[in-house]
PDB file of C-alpha atoms in Angstrom:
ATOM      1  CA  UNK A   1       0.000   0.000   0.000  1.00  0.00           C
ATOM      2  CA  UNK A   2       2.903   2.383   0.690  1.00  0.00           C
ATOM      3  CA  UNK A   3       4.072   2.186  -2.934  1.00  0.00           C
ATOM      4  CA  UNK A   4       0.521   2.958  -4.086  1.00  0.00           C
ATOM      5  CA  UNK A   5       0.478   6.087  -1.926  1.00  0.00           C
ATOM      6  CA  UNK A   6       3.890   7.182  -3.194  1.00  0.00           C
ATOM      7  CA  UNK A   7       2.759   6.689  -6.795  1.00  0.00           C
ATOM      8  CA  UNK A   8      -0.394   8.756  -6.189  1.00  0.00           C
ATOM      9  CA  UNK A   9       1.610  11.499  -4.466  1.00  0.00           C
ATOM     10  CA  UNK A  10       4.072  11.504  -7.362  1.00  0.00           C
ATOM     11  CA  UNK A  11       1.269  11.865  -9.875  1.00  0.00           C
ATOM     12  CA  UNK A  12      -0.727  14.439  -7.913  1.00  0.00           C
ATOM     13  CA  UNK A  13       2.153  16.571  -6.622  1.00  0.00           C
ATOM     14  CA  UNK A  14       3.078  18.468  -9.809  1.00  0.00           C
ATOM     15  CA  UNK A  15      -0.563  19.359 -10.541  1.00  0.00           C
ATOM     16  CA  UNK A  16      -1.177  20.537  -6.980  1.00  0.00           C
ATOM     17  CA  UNK A  17       2.013  22.616  -6.982  1.00  0.00           C
ATOM     18  CA  UNK A  18       1.033  24.169 -10.333  1.00  0.00           C
ATOM     19  CA  UNK A  19      -2.445  25.015  -9.040  1.00  0.00           C
ATOM     20  CA  UNK A  20      -1.099  26.625  -5.865  1.00  0.00           C
ATOM     21  CA  UNK A  21       1.475  28.515  -7.931  1.00  0.00           C
ATOM     22  CA  UNK A  22      -1.210  29.814 -10.284  1.00  0.00           C
ATOM     23  CA  UNK A  23      -3.952  30.672  -7.797  1.00  0.00           C
ATOM     24  CA  UNK A  24      -2.239  30.872  -4.423  1.00  0.00           C
ATOM     25  CA  UNK A  25      -4.354  30.078  -1.395  1.00  0.00           C
ATOM     26  CA  UNK A  26      -7.490  30.945  -3.405  1.00  0.00           C
ATOM     27  CA  UNK A  27      -7.065  27.577  -5.145  1.00  0.00           C
ATOM     28  CA  UNK A  28      -9.227  26.020  -2.427  1.00  0.00           C
ATOM     29  CA  UNK A  29     -12.217  28.256  -3.137  1.00  0.00           C
ATOM     30  CA  UNK A  30     -11.778  29.486  -6.699  1.00  0.00           C
ATOM     31  CA  UNK A  31     -14.362  28.299  -9.206  1.00  0.00           C
ATOM     32  CA  UNK A  32     -12.849  26.222 -11.967  1.00  0.00           C
ATOM     33  CA  UNK A  33     -12.026  28.452 -14.937  1.00  0.00           C
ATOM     34  CA  UNK A  34     -12.742  26.827 -18.289  1.00  0.00           C
ATOM     35  CA  UNK A  35      -9.658  28.475 -19.745  1.00  0.00           C
ATOM     36  CA  UNK A  36      -7.386  27.223 -16.954  1.00  0.00           C
ATOM     37  CA  UNK A  37      -4.466  25.023 -17.855  1.00  0.00           C
ATOM     38  CA  UNK A  38      -5.303  21.317 -17.568  1.00  0.00           C
ATOM     39  CA  UNK A  39      -2.593  20.705 -14.981  1.00  0.00           C
ATOM     40  CA  UNK A  40      -3.744  23.615 -12.829  1.00  0.00           C
ATOM     41  CA  UNK A  41      -7.365  22.423 -13.068  1.00  0.00           C
ATOM     42  CA  UNK A  42      -6.326  18.907 -12.087  1.00  0.00           C
ATOM     43  CA  UNK A  43      -4.375  20.213  -9.099  1.00  0.00           C
ATOM     44  CA  UNK A  44      -7.336  22.299  -8.023  1.00  0.00           C
ATOM     45  CA  UNK A  45      -9.672  19.296  -8.263  1.00  0.00           C
ATOM     46  CA  UNK A  46      -7.231  17.183  -6.227  1.00  0.00           C
ATOM     47  CA  UNK A  47      -7.041  19.790  -3.457  1.00  0.00           C
ATOM     48  CA  UNK A  48     -10.826  20.162  -3.388  1.00  0.00           C
ATOM     49  CA  UNK A  49     -11.169  16.369  -3.185  1.00  0.00           C
ATOM     50  CA  UNK A  50      -8.753  16.236  -0.252  1.00  0.00           C
ATOM     51  CA  UNK A  51     -10.620  19.109   1.404  1.00  0.00           C
ATOM     52  CA  UNK A  52     -13.965  17.291   1.162  1.00  0.00           C
ATOM     53  CA  UNK A  53     -12.449  14.270   2.924  1.00  0.00           C
ATOM     54  CA  UNK A  54     -11.180  16.268   5.905  1.00  0.00           C
ATOM     55  CA  UNK A  55     -12.900  17.405   9.077  1.00  0.00           C
ATOM     56  CA  UNK A  56     -12.826  21.072  10.150  1.00  0.00           C
ATOM     57  CA  UNK A  57      -9.388  20.736  11.731  1.00  0.00           C
ATOM     58  CA  UNK A  58      -8.030  18.989   8.653  1.00  0.00           C
ATOM     59  CA  UNK A  59      -9.509  21.657   6.382  1.00  0.00           C
ATOM     60  CA  UNK A  60      -7.870  24.373   8.477  1.00  0.00           C
ATOM     61  CA  UNK A  61      -4.526  22.552   8.212  1.00  0.00           C
ATOM     62  CA  UNK A  62      -4.980  22.205   4.444  1.00  0.00           C
ATOM     63  CA  UNK A  63      -5.700  25.928   4.119  1.00  0.00           C
ATOM     64  CA  UNK A  64      -2.642  26.771   6.241  1.00  0.00           C
ATOM     65  CA  UNK A  65      -0.321  24.512   4.249  1.00  0.00           C
ATOM     66  CA  UNK A  66      -1.640  25.718   0.881  1.00  0.00           C
ATOM     67  CA  UNK A  67      -1.330  29.346   2.015  1.00  0.00           C
ATOM     68  CA  UNK A  68       2.220  28.720   3.208  1.00  0.00           C
ATOM     69  CA  UNK A  69       3.155  27.042  -0.076  1.00  0.00           C
ATOM     70  CA  UNK A  70       1.537  29.892  -2.050  1.00  0.00           C
ATOM     71  CA  UNK A  71       3.507  32.521  -0.102  1.00  0.00           C
ATOM     72  CA  UNK A  72       6.781  30.649  -0.543  1.00  0.00           C
ATOM     73  CA  UNK A  73       8.605  31.364  -3.787  1.00  0.00           C
ATOM     74  CA  UNK A  74      10.661  28.168  -3.596  1.00  0.00           C
ATOM     75  CA  UNK A  75       9.095  25.453  -5.786  1.00  0.00           C
ATOM     76  CA  UNK A  76      11.072  22.673  -4.097  1.00  0.00           C
ATOM     77  CA  UNK A  77       9.767  23.730  -0.681  1.00  0.00           C
ATOM     78  CA  UNK A  78       6.176  24.012  -1.940  1.00  0.00           C
ATOM     79  CA  UNK A  79       6.385  20.617  -3.615  1.00  0.00           C
ATOM     80  CA  UNK A  80       7.732  18.983  -0.449  1.00  0.00           C
ATOM     81  CA  UNK A  81       5.125  20.569   1.835  1.00  0.00           C
ATOM     82  CA  UNK A  82       2.225  19.752  -0.461  1.00  0.00           C
ATOM     83  CA  UNK A  83       3.468  16.210  -1.101  1.00  0.00           C
ATOM     84  CA  UNK A  84       3.673  15.598   2.651  1.00  0.00           C
ATOM     85  CA  UNK A  85       0.107  16.820   3.062  1.00  0.00           C
ATOM     86  CA  UNK A  86      -1.165  14.622   0.204  1.00  0.00           C
ATOM     87  CA  UNK A  87       0.731  11.577   1.526  1.00  0.00           C
ATOM     88  CA  UNK A  88      -0.705  12.038   5.022  1.00  0.00           C
ATOM     89  CA  UNK A  89      -4.247  12.481   3.684  1.00  0.00           C
ATOM     90  CA  UNK A  90      -3.909   9.302   1.591  1.00  0.00           C
ATOM     91  CA  UNK A  91      -2.504   7.301   4.515  1.00  0.00           C
ATOM     92  CA  UNK A  92      -5.391   8.399   6.736  1.00  0.00           C
ATOM     93  CA  UNK A  93      -8.218   7.779   4.256  1.00  0.00           C
ATOM     94  CA  UNK A  94      -8.451   4.672   2.019  1.00  0.00           C
ATOM     95  CA  UNK A  95     -11.589   6.054   0.325  1.00  0.00           C
ATOM     96  CA  UNK A  96      -9.618   9.137  -0.713  1.00  0.00           C
ATOM     97  CA  UNK A  97      -6.977   6.896  -2.311  1.00  0.00           C
ATOM     98  CA  UNK A  98      -9.634   5.324  -4.527  1.00  0.00           C
ATOM     99  CA  UNK A  99     -11.165   8.659  -5.488  1.00  0.00           C
ATOM    100  CA  UNK A 100      -7.787  10.209  -6.245  1.00  0.00           C
ATOM    101  CA  UNK A 101      -6.736   7.233  -8.357  1.00  0.00           C
ATOM    102  CA  UNK A 102      -9.943   7.695 -10.374  1.00  0.00           C
ATOM    103  CA  UNK A 103      -9.220  11.409 -10.940  1.00  0.00           C
ATOM    104  CA  UNK A 104      -5.606  10.969 -12.024  1.00  0.00           C
ATOM    105  CA  UNK A 105      -4.852   9.863 -15.559  1.00  0.00           C
ATOM    106  CA  UNK A 106      -3.576   6.302 -15.700  1.00  0.00           C
ATOM    107  CA  UNK A 107       0.080   6.152 -16.689  1.00  0.00           C
ATOM    108  CA  UNK A 108       0.664   4.380 -19.979  1.00  0.00           C
ATOM    109  CA  UNK A 109       2.245   0.933 -19.592  1.00  0.00           C
ATOM    110  CA  UNK A 110       5.988   1.257 -19.433  1.00  0.00           C
ATOM    111  CA  UNK A 111       5.784   5.014 -18.904  1.00  0.00           C
ATOM    112  CA  UNK A 112       8.060   6.546 -16.327  1.00  0.00           C
ATOM    113  CA  UNK A 113       7.260   9.973 -14.900  1.00  0.00           C
ATOM    114  CA  UNK A 114      10.251  11.999 -13.812  1.00  0.00           C
ATOM    115  CA  UNK A 115       9.743  15.425 -12.265  1.00  0.00           C
ATOM    116  CA  UNK A 116      12.331  18.053 -11.458  1.00  0.00           C
ATOM    117  CA  UNK A 117      11.422  21.254  -9.688  1.00  0.00           C
ATOM    118  CA  UNK A 118      13.442  24.274  -8.769  1.00  0.00           C
ATOM    119  CA  UNK A 119      16.297  26.296 -10.111  1.00  0.00           C
ATOM    120  CA  UNK A 120      18.940  24.173 -11.846  1.00  0.00           C
ATOM    121  CA  UNK A 121      17.149  20.962 -11.021  1.00  0.00           C
ATOM    122  CA  UNK A 122      17.567  17.966 -13.283  1.00  0.00           C
ATOM    123  CA  UNK A 123      15.555  14.821 -13.809  1.00  0.00           C
ATOM    124  CA  UNK A 124      16.181  11.589 -15.644  1.00  0.00           C
ATOM    125  CA  UNK A 125      15.222   7.950 -15.493  1.00  0.00           C
ATOM    126  CA  UNK A 126      18.862   6.932 -15.787  1.00  0.00           C
ATOM    127  CA  UNK A 127      21.735   9.319 -15.280  1.00  0.00           C
ATOM    128  CA  UNK A 128      25.476   9.040 -15.332  1.00  0.00           C
ATOM    129  CA  UNK A 129      27.261  12.148 -14.140  1.00  0.00           C
ATOM    130  CA  UNK A 130      25.186  15.189 -13.253  1.00  0.00           C
ATOM    131  CA  UNK A 131      26.773  18.454 -12.201  1.00  0.00           C
ATOM    132  CA  UNK A 132      24.756  21.507 -11.267  1.00  0.00           C
ATOM    133  CA  UNK A 133      25.818  24.864  -9.923  1.00  0.00           C
ATOM    134  CA  UNK A 134      28.566  27.295 -10.758  1.00  0.00           C
ATOM    135  CA  UNK A 135      32.303  26.753 -10.884  1.00  0.00           C
ATOM    136  CA  UNK A 136      32.306  23.021 -11.621  1.00  0.00           C
ATOM    137  CA  UNK A 137      34.371  21.353 -14.272  1.00  0.00           C
ATOM    138  CA  UNK A 138      33.615  18.132 -16.065  1.00  0.00           C
ATOM    139  CA  UNK A 139      35.381  15.199 -14.369  1.00  0.00           C
ATOM    140  CA  UNK A 140      38.145  13.545 -16.391  1.00  0.00           C
ATOM    141  CA  UNK A 141      37.849   9.842 -17.066  1.00  0.00           C
TER     142      UNK A 141
END
């Protein structure tokens, strides 16, 4: 079950981060805009789904975390905070796992999703040498 949760978090995380980045904390209450980007709309739907599955205290926590992520200009931080919130919600609520799996597009067989977020971030399924930052030279072999 843990791998299922991690897969759902991995699929939902980029959409949720995009929605929070686009709408800020208003993502929880904003009406869906027909012209909105598909990823942003998906992230908004995911957050609203999580919100419906939470009690008042959980909704307040969701609003706090989304507001904090919206105020933060660091995508890596926002992604981590929102992923933690999604993971916890999925661990606490098996019914939410089923509903979220139904909302997310099914990955094509053999497809690997790799996400990189943040300045100078890199992503790859397989990688040899990766150097990021300033002042580095390519290693000699």
